[in-house]
PDB file of C-alpha atoms in Angstrom:
ATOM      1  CA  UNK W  14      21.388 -43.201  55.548  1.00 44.00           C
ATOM      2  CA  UNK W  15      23.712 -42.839  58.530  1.00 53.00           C
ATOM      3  CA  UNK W  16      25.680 -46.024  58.057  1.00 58.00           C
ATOM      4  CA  UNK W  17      29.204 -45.433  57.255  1.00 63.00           C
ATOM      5  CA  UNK W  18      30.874 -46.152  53.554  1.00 68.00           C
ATOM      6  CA  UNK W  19      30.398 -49.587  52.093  1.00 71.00           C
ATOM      7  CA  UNK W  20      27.555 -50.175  54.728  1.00 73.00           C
ATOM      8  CA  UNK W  21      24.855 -49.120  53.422  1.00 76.00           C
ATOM      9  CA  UNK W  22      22.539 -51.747  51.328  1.00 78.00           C
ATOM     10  CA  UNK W  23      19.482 -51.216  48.759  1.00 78.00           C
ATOM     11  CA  UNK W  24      16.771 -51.970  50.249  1.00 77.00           C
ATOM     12  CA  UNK W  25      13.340 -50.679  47.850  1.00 77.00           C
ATOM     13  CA  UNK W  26      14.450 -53.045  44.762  1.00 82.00           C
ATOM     14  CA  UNK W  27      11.590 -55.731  45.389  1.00 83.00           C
ATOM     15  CA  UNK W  28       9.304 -52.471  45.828  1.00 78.00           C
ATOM     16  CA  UNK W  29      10.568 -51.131  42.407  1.00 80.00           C
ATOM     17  CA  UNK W  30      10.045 -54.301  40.666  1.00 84.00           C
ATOM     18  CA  UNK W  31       6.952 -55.259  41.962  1.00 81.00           C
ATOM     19  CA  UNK W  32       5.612 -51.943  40.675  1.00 76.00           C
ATOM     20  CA  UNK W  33       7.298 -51.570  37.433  1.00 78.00           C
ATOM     21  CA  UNK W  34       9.126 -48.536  38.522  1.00 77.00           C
ATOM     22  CA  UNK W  35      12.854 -49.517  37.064  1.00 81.00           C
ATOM     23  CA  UNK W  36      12.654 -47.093  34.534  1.00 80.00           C
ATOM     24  CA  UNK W  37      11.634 -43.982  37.096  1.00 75.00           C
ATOM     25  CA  UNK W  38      12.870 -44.842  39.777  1.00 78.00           C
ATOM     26  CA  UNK W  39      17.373 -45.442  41.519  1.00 77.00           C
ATOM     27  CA  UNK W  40      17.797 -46.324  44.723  1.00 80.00           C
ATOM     28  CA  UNK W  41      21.283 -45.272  45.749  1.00 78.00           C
ATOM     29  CA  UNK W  42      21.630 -45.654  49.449  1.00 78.00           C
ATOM     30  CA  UNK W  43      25.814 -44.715  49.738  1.00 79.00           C
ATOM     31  CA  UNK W  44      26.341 -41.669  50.861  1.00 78.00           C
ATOM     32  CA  UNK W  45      27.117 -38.665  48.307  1.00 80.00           C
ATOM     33  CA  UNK W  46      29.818 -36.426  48.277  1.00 84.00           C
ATOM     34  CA  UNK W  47      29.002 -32.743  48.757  1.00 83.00           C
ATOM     35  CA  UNK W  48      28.878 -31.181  45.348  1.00 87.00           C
ATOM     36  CA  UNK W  49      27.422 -34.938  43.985  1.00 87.00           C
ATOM     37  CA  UNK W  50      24.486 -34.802  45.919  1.00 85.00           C
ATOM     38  CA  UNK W  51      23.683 -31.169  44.714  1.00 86.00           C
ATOM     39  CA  UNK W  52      23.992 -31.735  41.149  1.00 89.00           C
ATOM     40  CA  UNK W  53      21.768 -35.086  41.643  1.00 88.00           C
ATOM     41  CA  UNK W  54      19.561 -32.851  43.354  1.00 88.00           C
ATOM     42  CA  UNK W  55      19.636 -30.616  40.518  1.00 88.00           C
ATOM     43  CA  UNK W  56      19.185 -33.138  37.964  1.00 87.00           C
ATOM     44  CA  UNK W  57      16.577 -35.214  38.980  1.00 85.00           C
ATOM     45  CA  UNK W  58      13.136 -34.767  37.631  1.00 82.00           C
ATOM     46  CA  UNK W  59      11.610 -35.227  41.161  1.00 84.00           C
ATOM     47  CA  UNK W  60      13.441 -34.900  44.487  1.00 86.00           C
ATOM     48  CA  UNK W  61      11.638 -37.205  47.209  1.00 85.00           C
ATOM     49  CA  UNK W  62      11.653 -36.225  50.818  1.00 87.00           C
ATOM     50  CA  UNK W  63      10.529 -38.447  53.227  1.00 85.00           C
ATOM     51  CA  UNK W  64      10.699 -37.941  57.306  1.00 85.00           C
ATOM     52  CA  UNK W  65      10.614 -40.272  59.558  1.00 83.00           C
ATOM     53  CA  UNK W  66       8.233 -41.650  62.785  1.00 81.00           C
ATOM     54  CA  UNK W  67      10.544 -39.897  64.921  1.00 85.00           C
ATOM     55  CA  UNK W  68       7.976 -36.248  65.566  1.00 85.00           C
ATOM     56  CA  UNK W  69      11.624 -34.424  66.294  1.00 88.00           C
ATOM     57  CA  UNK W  70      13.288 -35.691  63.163  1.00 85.00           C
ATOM     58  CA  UNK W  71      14.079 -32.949  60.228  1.00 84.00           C
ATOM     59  CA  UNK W  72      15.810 -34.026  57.197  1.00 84.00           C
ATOM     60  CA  UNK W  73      19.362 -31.637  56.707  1.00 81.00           C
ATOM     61  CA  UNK W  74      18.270 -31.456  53.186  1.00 81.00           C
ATOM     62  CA  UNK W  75      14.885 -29.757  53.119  1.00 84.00           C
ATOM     63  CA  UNK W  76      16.244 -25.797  52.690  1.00 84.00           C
ATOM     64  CA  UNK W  77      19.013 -27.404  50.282  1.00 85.00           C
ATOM     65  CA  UNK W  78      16.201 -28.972  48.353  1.00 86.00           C
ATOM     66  CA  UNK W  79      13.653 -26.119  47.803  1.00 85.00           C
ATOM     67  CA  UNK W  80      16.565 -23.759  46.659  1.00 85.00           C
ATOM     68  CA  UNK W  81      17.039 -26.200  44.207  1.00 86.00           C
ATOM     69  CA  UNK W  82      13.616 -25.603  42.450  1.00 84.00           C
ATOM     70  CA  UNK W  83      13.274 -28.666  41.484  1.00 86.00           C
ATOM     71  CA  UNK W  84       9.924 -30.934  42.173  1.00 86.00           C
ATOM     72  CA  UNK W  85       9.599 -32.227  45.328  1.00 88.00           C
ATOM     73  CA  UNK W  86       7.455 -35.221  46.972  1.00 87.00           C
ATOM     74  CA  UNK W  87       7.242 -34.586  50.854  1.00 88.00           C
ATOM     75  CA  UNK W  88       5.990 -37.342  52.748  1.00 89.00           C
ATOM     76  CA  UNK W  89       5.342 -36.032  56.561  1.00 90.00           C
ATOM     77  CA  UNK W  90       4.010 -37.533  59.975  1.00 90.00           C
ATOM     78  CA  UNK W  91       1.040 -35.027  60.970  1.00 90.00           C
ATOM     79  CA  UNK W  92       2.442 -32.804  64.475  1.00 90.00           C
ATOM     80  CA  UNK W  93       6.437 -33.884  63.115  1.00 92.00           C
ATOM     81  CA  UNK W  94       8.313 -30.663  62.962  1.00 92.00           C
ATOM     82  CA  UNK W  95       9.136 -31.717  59.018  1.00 92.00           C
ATOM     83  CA  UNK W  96       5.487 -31.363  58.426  1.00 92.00           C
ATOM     84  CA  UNK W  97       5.508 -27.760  61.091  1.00 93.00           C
ATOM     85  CA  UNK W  98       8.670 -26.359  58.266  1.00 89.00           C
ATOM     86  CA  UNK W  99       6.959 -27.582  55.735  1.00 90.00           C
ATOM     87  CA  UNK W 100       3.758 -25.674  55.982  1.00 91.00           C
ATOM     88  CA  UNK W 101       5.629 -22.612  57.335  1.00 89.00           C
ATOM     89  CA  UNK W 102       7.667 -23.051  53.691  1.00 85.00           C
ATOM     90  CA  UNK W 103       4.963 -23.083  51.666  1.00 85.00           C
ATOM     91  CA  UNK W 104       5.649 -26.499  50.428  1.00 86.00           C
ATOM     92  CA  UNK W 105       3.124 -28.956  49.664  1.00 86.00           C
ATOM     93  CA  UNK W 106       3.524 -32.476  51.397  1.00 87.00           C
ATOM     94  CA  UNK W 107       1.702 -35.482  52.163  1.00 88.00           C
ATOM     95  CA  UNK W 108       0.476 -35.740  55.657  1.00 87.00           C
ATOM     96  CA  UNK W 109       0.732 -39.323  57.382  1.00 87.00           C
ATOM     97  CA  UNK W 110      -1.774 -39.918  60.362  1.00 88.00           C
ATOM     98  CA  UNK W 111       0.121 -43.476  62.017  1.00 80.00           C
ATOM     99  CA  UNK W 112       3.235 -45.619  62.278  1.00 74.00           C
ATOM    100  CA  UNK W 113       2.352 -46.764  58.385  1.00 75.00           C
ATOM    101  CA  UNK W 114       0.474 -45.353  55.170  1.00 79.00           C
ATOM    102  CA  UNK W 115      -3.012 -46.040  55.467  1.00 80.00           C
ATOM    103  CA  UNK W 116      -4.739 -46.538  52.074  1.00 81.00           C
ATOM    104  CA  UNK W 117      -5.995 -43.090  51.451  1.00 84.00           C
ATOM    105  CA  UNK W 118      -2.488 -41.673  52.315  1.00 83.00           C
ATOM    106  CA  UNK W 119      -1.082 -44.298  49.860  1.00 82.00           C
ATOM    107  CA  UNK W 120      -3.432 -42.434  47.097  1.00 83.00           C
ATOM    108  CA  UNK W 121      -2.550 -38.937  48.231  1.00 84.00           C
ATOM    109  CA  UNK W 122       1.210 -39.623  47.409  1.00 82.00           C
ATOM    110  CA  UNK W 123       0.176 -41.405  44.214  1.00 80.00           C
ATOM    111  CA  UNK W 124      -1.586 -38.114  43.136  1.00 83.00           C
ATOM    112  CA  UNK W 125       1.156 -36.408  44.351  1.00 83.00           C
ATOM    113  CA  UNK W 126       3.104 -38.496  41.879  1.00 78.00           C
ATOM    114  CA  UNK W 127       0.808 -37.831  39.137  1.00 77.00           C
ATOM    115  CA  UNK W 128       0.804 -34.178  39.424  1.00 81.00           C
ATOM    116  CA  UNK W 129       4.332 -33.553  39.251  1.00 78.00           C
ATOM    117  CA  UNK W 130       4.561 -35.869  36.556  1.00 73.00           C
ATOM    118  CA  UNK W 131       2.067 -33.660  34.282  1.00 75.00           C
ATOM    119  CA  UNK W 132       3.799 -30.379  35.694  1.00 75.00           C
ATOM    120  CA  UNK W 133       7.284 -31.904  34.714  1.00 66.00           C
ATOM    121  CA  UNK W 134       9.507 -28.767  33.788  1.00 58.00           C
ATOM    122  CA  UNK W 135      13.269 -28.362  32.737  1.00 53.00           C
ATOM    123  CA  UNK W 136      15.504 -27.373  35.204  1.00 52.00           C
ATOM    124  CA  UNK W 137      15.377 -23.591  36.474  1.00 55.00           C
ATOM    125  CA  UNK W 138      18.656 -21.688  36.008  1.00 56.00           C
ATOM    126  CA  UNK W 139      19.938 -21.320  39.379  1.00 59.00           C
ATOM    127  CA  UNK W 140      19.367 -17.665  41.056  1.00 66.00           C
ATOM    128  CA  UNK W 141      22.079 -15.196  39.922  1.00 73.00           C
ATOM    129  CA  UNK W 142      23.195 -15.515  43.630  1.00 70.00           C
ATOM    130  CA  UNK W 143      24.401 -19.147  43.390  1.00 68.00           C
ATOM    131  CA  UNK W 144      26.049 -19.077  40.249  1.00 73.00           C
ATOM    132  CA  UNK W 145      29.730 -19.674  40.091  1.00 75.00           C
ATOM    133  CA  UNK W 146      30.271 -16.096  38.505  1.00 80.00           C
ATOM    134  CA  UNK W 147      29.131 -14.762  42.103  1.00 81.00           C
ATOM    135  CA  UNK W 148      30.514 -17.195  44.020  1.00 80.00           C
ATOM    136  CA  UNK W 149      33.891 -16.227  42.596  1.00 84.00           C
ATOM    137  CA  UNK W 150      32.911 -12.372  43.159  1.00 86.00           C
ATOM    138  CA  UNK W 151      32.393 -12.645  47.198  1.00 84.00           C
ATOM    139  CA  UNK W 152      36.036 -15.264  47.124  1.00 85.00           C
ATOM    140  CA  UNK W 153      37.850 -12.192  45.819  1.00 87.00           C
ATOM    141  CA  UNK W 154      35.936  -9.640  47.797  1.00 86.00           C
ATOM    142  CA  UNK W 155      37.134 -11.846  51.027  1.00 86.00           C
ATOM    143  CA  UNK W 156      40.493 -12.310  49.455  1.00 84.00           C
ATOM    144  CA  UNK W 157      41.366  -8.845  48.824  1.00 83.00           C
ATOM    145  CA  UNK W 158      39.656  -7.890  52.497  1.00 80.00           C
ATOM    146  CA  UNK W 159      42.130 -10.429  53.906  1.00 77.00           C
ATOM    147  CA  UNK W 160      45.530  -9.177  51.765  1.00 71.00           C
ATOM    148  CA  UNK W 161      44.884  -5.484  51.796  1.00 66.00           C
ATOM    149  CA  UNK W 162      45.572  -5.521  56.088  1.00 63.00           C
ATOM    150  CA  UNK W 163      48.402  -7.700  55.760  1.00 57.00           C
ATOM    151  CA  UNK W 164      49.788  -5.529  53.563  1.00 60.00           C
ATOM    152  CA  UNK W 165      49.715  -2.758  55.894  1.00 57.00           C
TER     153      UNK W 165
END
């Protein structure tokens, strides 16, 4: 959401109930800090990325979430350019024809649902790249770039 701090309000519990979903499913609409939202990202057994009616709109997230390798469930308005970086990515999402989920679209995300349930996995080690023993490599390598003129 794009409200501010203490502004933003649940709004899918009537949804969760009303399906039974309590046990699968937290709604936490407050923004995250930073490093929080990548270890939820991380963590969670199925990351859900939804865009919106607007064609233009692109959720900030989407790289952050497939170098997570975790699950994903895209949901995607057909001609948006979520759905256009989407396909170019390689990752799967369900295509939505109108302004609402029609009922066959409402079954294509339930399968969706089902399939990464069966395919659940533990969490992939993150690439040697992004682990904290390389991130502290390329800090020194900058640091000692940075003293080394100074020095002279």
């Amino acid at each position: 959401s794009y409200a501010g701090t203490g502004r933003t309000n649940p709004m899918l519990g009537e949804l969760i109930s009303r399906h039974h979903l309590e046990q699968w499913v937290r709604e936490s609409p407050a923004r995250l800090p930073y490093f929080s939202a990548l270890q939820v990202t991380l963590e969670a057994e199925v990351n859900l990325l939804f865009g919106s009616n607007d064609p233009g709109f692109t959720p900030s997230k989407v790289l952050a979430l497939l170098a997570a390798g975790r699950p994903i469930l895209a949901v995607a308005h057909a001609g948006s350019t979520l759905a256009a970086r989407l396909a170019a990515l390689g990752q799967p999402f369900v295509s939505l024809q109108g302004a609402h989920a029609a009922p066959g679209e409402i079954d294509a995300i339930a399968a969706s649902l089902l399939s990464l349930q069966r395919e659940r996995t533990a969490p992939p080690l993150p690439p040697e790249s992004l682990t904290a023993r390389a991130a502290a490599h390329r800090q020194a390598a900058i640091l000692a770039g940075a003293a080394i003129p100074a020095l002279g």
